XYZ file of C-alpha atoms in Angstrom:
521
model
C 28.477 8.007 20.657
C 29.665 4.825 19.646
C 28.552 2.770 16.915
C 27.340 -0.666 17.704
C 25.614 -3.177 15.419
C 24.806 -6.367 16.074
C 26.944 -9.017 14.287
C 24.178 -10.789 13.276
C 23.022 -7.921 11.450
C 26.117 -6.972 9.878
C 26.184 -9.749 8.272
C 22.525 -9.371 6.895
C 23.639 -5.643 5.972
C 27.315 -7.001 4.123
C 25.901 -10.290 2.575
C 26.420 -10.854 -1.219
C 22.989 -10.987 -3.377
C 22.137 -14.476 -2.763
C 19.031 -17.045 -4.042
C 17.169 -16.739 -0.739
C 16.994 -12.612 -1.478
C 15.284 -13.559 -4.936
C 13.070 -16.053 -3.158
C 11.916 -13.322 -0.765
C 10.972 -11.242 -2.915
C 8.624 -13.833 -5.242
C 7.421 -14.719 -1.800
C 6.721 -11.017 -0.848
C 5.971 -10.153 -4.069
C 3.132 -12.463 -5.189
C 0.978 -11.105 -2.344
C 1.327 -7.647 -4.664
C 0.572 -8.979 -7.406
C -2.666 -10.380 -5.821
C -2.887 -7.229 -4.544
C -2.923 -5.178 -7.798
C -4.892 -8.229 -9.789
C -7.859 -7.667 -6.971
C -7.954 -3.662 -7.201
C -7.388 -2.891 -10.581
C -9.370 -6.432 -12.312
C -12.825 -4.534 -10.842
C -12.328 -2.036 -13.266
C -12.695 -4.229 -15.854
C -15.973 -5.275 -15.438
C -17.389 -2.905 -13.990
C -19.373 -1.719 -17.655
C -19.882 -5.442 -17.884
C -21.706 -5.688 -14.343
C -23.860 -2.690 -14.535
C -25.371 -4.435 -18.444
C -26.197 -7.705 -16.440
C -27.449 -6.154 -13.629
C -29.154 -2.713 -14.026
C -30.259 -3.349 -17.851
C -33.211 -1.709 -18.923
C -34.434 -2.051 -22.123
C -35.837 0.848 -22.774
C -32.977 2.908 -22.263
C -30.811 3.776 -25.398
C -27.433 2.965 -23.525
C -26.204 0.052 -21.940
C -27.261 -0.306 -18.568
C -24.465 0.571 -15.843
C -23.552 0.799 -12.529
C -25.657 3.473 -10.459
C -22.987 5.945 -8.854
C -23.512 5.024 -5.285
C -22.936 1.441 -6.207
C -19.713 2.250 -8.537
C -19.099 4.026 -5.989
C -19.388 1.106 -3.464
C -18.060 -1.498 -5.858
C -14.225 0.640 -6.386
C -14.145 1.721 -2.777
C -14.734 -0.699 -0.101
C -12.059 -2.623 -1.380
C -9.855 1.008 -0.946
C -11.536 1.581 2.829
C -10.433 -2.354 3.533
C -7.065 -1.812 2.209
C -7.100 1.674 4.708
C -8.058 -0.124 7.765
C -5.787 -3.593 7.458
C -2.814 -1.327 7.039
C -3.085 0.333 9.908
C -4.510 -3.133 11.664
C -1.322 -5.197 10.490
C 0.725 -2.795 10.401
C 0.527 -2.733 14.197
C -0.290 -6.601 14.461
C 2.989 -6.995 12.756
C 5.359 -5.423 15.428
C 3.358 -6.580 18.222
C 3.271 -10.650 17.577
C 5.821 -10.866 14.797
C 5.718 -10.387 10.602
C 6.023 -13.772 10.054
C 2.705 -14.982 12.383
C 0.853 -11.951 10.725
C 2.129 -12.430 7.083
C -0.043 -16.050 6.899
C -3.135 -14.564 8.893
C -3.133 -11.599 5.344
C -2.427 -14.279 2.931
C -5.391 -16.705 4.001
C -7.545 -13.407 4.224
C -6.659 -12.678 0.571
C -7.584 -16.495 -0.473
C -10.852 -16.560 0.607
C -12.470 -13.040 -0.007
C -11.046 -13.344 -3.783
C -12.817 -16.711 -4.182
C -15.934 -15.204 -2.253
C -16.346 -12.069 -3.947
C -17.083 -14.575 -7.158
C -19.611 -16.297 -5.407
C -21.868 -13.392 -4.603
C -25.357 -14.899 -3.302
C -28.511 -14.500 -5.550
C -29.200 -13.215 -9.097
C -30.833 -9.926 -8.082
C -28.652 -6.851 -8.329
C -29.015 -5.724 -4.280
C -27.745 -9.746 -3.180
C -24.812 -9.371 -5.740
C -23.913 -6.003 -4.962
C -24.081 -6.278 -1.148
C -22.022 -9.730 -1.529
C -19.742 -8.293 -3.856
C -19.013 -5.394 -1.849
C -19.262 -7.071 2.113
C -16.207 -9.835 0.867
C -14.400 -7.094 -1.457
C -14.091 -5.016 1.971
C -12.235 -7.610 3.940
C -10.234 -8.572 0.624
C -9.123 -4.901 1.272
C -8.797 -5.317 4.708
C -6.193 -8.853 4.110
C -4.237 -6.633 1.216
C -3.949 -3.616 3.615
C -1.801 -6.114 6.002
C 0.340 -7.327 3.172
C 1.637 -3.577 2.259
C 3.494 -2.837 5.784
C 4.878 -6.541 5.923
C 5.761 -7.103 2.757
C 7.953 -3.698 2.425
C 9.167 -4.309 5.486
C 9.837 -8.208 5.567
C 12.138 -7.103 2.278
C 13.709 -4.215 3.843
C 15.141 -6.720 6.934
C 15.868 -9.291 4.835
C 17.947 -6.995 2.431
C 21.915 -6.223 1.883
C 23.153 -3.003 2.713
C 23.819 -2.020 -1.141
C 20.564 -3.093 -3.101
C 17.613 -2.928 -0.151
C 16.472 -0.542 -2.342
C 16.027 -2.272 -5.553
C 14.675 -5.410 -4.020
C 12.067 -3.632 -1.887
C 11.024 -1.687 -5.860
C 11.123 -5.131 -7.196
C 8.665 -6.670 -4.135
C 6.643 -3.511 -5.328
C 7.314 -4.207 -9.122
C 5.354 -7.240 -8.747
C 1.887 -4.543 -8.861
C 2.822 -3.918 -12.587
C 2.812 -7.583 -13.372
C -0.521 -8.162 -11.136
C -2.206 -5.317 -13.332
C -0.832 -6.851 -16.465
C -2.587 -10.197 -15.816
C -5.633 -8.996 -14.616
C -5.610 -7.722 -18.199
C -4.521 -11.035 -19.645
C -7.099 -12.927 -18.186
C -9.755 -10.827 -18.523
C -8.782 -11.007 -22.279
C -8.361 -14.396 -22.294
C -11.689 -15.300 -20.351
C -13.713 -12.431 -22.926
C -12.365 -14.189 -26.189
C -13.460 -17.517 -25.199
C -16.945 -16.246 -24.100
C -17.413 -14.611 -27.207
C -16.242 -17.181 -29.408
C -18.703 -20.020 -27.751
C -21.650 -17.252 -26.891
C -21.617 -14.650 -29.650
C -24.369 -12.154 -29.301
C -25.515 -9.164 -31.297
C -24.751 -5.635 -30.300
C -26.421 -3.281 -27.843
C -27.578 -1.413 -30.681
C -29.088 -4.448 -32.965
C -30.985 -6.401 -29.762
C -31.055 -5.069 -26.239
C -31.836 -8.309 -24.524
C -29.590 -10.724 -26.493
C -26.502 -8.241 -26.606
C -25.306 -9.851 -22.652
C -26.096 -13.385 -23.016
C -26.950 -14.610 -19.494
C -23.321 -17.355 -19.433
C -21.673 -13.654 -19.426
C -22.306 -13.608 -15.508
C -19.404 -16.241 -15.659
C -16.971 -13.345 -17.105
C -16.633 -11.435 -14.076
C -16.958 -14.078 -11.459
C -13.904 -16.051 -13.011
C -12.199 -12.568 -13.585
C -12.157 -11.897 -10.081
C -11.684 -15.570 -8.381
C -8.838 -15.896 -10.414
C -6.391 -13.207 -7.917
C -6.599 -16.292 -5.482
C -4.181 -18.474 -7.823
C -0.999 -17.151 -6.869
C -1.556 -15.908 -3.342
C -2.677 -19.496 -2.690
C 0.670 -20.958 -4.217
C 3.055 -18.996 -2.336
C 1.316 -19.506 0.607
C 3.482 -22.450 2.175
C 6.726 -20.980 1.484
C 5.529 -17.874 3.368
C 4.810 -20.093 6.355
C 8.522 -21.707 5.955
C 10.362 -18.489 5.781
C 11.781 -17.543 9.342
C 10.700 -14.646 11.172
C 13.442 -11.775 10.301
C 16.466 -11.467 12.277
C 16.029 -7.806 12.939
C 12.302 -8.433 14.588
C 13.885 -11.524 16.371
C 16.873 -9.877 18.240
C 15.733 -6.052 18.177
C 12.067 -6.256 19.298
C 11.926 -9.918 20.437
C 15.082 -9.549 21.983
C 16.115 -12.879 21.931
C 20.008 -12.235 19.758
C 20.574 -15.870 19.761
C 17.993 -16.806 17.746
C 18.333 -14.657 15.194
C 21.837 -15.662 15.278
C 20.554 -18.946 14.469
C 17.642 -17.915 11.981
C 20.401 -16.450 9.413
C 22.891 -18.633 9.817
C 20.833 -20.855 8.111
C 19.614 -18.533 5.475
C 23.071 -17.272 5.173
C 24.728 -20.711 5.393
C 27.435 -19.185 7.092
C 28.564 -20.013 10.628
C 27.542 -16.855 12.632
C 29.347 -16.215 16.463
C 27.427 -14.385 19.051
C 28.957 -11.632 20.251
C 29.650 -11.117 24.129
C 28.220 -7.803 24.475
C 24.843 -8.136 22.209
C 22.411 -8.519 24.875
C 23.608 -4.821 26.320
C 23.120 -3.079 22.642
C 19.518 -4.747 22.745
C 18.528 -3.789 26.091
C 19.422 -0.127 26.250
C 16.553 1.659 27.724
C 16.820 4.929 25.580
C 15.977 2.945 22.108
C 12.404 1.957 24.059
C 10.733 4.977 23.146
C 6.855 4.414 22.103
C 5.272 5.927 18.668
C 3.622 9.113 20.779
C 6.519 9.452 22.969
C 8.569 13.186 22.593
C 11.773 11.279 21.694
C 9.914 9.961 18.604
C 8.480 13.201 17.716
C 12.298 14.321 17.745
C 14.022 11.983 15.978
C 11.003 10.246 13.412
C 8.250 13.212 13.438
C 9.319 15.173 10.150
C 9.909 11.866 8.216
C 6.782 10.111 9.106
C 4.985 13.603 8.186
C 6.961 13.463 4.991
C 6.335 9.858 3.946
C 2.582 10.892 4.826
C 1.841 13.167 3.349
C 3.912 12.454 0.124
C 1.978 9.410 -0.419
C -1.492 10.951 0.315
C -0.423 13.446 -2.239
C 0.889 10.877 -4.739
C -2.331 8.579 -4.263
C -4.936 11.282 -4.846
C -3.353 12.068 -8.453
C -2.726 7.893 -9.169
C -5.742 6.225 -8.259
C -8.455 9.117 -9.806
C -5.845 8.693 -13.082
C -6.739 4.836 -13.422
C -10.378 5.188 -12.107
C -11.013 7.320 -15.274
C -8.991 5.688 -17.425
C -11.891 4.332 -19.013
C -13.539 7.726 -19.630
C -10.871 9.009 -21.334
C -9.956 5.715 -23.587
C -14.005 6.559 -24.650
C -13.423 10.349 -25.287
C -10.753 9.870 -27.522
C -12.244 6.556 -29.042
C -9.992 3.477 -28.458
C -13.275 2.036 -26.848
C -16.344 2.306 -29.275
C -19.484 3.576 -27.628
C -21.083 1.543 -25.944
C -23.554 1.022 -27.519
C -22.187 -0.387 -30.622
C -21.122 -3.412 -28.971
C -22.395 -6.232 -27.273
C -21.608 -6.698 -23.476
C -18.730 -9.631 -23.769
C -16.675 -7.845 -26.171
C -17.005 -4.474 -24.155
C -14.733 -6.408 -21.488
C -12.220 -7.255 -24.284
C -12.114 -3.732 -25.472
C -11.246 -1.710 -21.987
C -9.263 -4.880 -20.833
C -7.372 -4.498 -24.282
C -7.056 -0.579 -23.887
C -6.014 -0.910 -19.957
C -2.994 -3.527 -20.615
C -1.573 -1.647 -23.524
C -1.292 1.243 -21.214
C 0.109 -0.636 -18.724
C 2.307 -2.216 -21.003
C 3.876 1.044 -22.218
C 3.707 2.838 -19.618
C 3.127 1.465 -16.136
C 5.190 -1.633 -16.097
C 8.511 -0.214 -17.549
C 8.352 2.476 -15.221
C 8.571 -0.189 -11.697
C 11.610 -1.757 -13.076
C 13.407 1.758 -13.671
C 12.836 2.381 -10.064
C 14.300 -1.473 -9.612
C 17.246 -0.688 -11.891
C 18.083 2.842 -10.713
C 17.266 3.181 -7.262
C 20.215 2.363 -5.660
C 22.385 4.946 -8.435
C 20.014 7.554 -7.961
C 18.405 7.686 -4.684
C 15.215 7.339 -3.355
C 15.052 11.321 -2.881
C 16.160 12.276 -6.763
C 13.474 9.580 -7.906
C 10.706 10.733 -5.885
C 11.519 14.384 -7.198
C 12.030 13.465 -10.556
C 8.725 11.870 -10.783
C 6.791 14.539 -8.796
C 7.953 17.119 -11.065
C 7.571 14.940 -14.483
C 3.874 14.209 -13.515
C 2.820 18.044 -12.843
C 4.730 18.836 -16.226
C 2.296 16.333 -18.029
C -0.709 16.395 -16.106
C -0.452 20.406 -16.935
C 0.582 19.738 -20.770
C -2.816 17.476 -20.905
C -4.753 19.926 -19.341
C -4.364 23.267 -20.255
C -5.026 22.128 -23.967
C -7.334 19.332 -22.897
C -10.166 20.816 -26.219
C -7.330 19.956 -28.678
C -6.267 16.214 -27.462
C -9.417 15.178 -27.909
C -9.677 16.030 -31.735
C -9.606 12.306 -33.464
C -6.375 13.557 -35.059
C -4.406 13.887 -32.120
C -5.387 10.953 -30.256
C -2.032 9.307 -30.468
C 0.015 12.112 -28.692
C -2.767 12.424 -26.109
C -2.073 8.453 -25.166
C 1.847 9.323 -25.370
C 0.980 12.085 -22.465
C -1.180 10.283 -20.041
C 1.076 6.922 -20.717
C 4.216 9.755 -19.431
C 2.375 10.277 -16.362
C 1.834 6.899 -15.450
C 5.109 6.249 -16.385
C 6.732 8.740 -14.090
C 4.858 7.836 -11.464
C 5.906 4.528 -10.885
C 9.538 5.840 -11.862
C 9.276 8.054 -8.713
C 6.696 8.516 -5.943
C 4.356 5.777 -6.641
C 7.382 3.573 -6.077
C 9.642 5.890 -3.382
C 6.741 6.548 -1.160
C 6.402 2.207 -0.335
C 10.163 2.213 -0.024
C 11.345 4.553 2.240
C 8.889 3.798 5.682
C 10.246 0.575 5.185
C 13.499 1.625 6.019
C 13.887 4.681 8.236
C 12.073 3.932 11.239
C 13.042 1.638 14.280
C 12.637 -1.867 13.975
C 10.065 -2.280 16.728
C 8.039 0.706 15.128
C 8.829 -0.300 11.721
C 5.470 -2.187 10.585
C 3.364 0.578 12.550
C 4.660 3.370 10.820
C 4.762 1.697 6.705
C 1.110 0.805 7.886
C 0.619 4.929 8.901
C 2.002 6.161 6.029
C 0.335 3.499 3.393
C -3.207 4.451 5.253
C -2.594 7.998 4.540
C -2.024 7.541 0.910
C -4.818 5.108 1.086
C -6.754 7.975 2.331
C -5.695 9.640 -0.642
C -6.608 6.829 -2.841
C -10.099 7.320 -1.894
C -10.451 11.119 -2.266
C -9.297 10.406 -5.365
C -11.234 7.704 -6.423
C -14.778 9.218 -5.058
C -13.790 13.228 -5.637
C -12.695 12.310 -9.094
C -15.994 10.381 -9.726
C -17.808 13.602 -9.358
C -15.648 16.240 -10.209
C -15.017 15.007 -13.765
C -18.163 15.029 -14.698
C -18.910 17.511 -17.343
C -20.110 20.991 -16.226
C -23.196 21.037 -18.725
C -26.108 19.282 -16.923
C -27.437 17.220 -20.051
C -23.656 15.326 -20.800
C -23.157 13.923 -17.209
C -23.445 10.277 -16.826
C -26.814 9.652 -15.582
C -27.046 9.863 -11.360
C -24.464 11.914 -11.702
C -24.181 16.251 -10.673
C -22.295 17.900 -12.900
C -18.500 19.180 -11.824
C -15.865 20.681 -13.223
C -14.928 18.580 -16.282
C -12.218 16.524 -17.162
C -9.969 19.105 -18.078
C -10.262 21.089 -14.231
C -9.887 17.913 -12.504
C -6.750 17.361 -14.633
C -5.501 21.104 -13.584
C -6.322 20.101 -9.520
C -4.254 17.149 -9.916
C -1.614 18.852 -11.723
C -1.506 20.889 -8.466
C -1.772 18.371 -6.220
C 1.366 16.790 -7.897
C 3.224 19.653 -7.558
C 2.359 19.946 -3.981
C 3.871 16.570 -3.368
C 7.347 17.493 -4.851
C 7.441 20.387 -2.043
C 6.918 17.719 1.112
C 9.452 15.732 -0.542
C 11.739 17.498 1.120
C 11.093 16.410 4.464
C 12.029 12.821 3.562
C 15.682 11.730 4.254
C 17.912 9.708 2.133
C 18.507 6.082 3.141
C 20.290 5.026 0.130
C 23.623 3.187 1.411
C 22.897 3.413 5.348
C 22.033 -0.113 7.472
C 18.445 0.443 8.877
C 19.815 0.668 12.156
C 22.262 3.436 11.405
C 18.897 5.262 9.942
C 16.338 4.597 12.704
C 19.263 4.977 15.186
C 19.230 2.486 16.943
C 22.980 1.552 16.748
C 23.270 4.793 18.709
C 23.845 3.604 22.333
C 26.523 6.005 24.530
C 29.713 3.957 26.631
């Protein structure tokens, strides 16, 4: 066998950390941070929504969100994100990730602007509006996970493709922590220019009607930054490993990254015969792939359906257990502006502790460690917490030992995105062929997608409380916080056993992983 790379890439694979590597990943980045601003803001307002729209005044709570529209409201945005990654994902090795990269971006723009401009005051026209443009957000963020990871991973040195894929992916934790700001930002001014009296003291007057404003501005808002990035997207050049392996055309490349390099790059005499090589044309359901890709694309699968499950039902009751152990007063004892303040408070102190410290460890450590040791490591952290929370779930939630209950679930989180919540977006990015590359990120993120919405709806139900008079009202009972906790402690521990089928591309070029340097004399 003899080695061959291309020159070109070589010198993509020995380049020194440079400005344009920072630039690509602000530029990759920003369309996670939209990304994570658009999911997780919802969850803000979600309390805030259901006491606009489903108040009723003789009821002794707040009004809120039937389940099949809480429901709707948290997961078409999840079922969007499913289908555009698998959409894109494919779009993107077929016509390019540069051409497909601006198609996600605009997508993103407008259904964050529309999803604040749902039609009508009525609950069904809001609802339905929310939840049609919320969907094809989704669907725009689904493309921007298999481009973005992989746009970073060809654009990437050798030594630290690693942390600067993380750091792409870091950008979540900061798109979480301003949906948090703003929300708290947008709340305080509301209340200080509206105040009303609480739930408790006057039904009707406890959401003044300007509240409506809260949520709309909450949500428009994730179009800011997309929208800003969105014409030095257009003015990056396609990648040089799309450009000479897939499109074939070496010279171009050649010329793409001499520019980006700004070094003079020669073209080598016998490039066009490393390209053309008819064994490295094998399709995604061809028996070669099966061979060479099948275990890793059933590891990064499943690992991230796994991973998903446990991460997105963890943040979709987030605000059920910030009430059971009282950092958010009931309900009921505030009025409907200063609700938002209180979750959006509770949510970015947990993500400042906790969620956003843990993306840059993976940035910082990645390329020491390994993807494989991190993804382990966090596996086997989170079903060591998720069990310590658990098993004595009935003593956390004494008022006394709130504080070391916060310490725990903040330990999860934290391990999570100091391991597989990080790993799992790294590694399809970088161990499959170039001209299956964007397919298979967009398989794997789908699957964990998929897991994203068991998660989200399973979790709805199953941690309701098993007596019939406590559950939340729509809801059947299930199996109680403390079960769900156990199943996801399992579920964790699940994922550190596929781990094993994922290789280790810390310190390889891509093409030495996907192998497609591996072309016989």
């Amino acid at each position: 066998m003899a080695e061959q790379q291309l020159g070109v890439l070589k010198a993509l694979d020995v380049a020194k950390t440079q400005l344009y590597h920072f630039t690509a990943i602000v530029i990759a980045g920003m369309g996670f941070f939209t990304d994570a601003y658009d999911l997780f803001c919802v969850s803000l307002v979600t309390k805030l929504l259901g006491r606009l729209y489903y108040f009723n005044p003789l009821s002794e709570k707040p009004g809120s969100l039937p389940p099949h529209v809480a429901a709707a409201v948290n997961g078409v945005a999840l079922c969007g994100t499913l289908a555009g990654q698998l959409f894109f994902g494919w779009l993107g090795d077929k016509l390019g990730r540069k051409k497909v990269y601006g198609i996600t971006l605009i997508m993103m723009i407008v259904c964050s602007v529309a999803s604040g401009l749902s039609f009508g005051n009525q609950a069904k026209g809001v609802m339905t509006t929310l939840c049609f443009f919320r969907f094809w957000l989704g669907f725009g963020i689904g493309g921007d996970y298999p481009l973005s990871a992989t746009i970073m991973s060809e654009y990437a040195n050798k030594k630290t493709r690693g942390a600067f894929i993380a750091a792409v992916f870091a950008m979540q934790g900061v798109g979480i922590l301003a949906g948090g700001f703003v929300a708290l930002a947008v709340s305080t001014i509301f209340d200080k220019n509206f105040p009303a009296p609480t739930y408790a003291v006057n039904r009707a007057l406890s959401t003044p009607p300007q509240a409506d404003y809260i949520w709309r501005i909450i949500v428009m808002f994730g179009a800011l930054p997309a929208a800003l990035t969105y014409y030095w997207r257009m003015k990056m050049p396609e990648t040089a490993r799309y450009t000479a392996l897939v499109a074939k055309n070496i010279k171009q490349a050649t010329q793409d990254m001499s520019k980006v390099l700004q070094v003079e790059l020669e073209m080598e005499e016998r490039a066009e015969d490393i390209v053309q090589d008819p064994r490295l044309n094998y399709g995604l359901f061809s028996k070669e792939f099966a061979k060479r890709h099948g275990l890793p694309l059933l590891g990064c699968t499943s690992t991230w359906f796994l991973l998903d499950i446990a991460f997105y039902s963890q943040n979709l009751f987030q605000k059920d257990i910030f009430s059971a152990i009282g950092w958010i007063p009931k309900a009921a004892t505030m009025n409907g502006i200063h609700e938002v303040f209180m979750i959006a408070r509770a949510q970015t102190l947990i993500a400042l502790c906790s969620t956003v410290p843990g993306y840059w460890f993976t940035v910082a450590f990645i390329d020491i460690m390994g993807r494989f040791a991190i993804q382990l490591m966090g596996f086997f952290m989170m079903t060591v917490f998720m069990f310590a929370i658990a098993f004595p779930y009935d003593h956390w939630i004494k008022p006394d030992n709130r504080i070391g209950f916060v310490v725990m679930y903040s330990l999860t989180f934290f391990f999570a995105n100091f391991g597989p919540n990080a790993t799992t977006f790294i590694v399809p990015a970088e161990i499959f062929p170039a001209r299956l590359r964007s397919t298979c990120h967009g398989i794997s993120a789908a699957t964990g997608k998929a897991g994203a919405i068991v998660g989200a709806f399973g979790f709805l139900y199953a941690a309701q409380p098993q007596d019939k008079t406590k559950t939340d009202a729509g809801y059947p009972p299930g199996i109680g916080v403390k079960n769900s906790l156990i199943m996801l402690g399992v579920i964790n521990f699940v994922g550190m056993l596929f781990t094993f089928l994922v290789p280790e591309p810390k310190g390889k070029s891509l093409e030495e992983l996907s192998g497609e340097t591996e072309v016989e004399k």
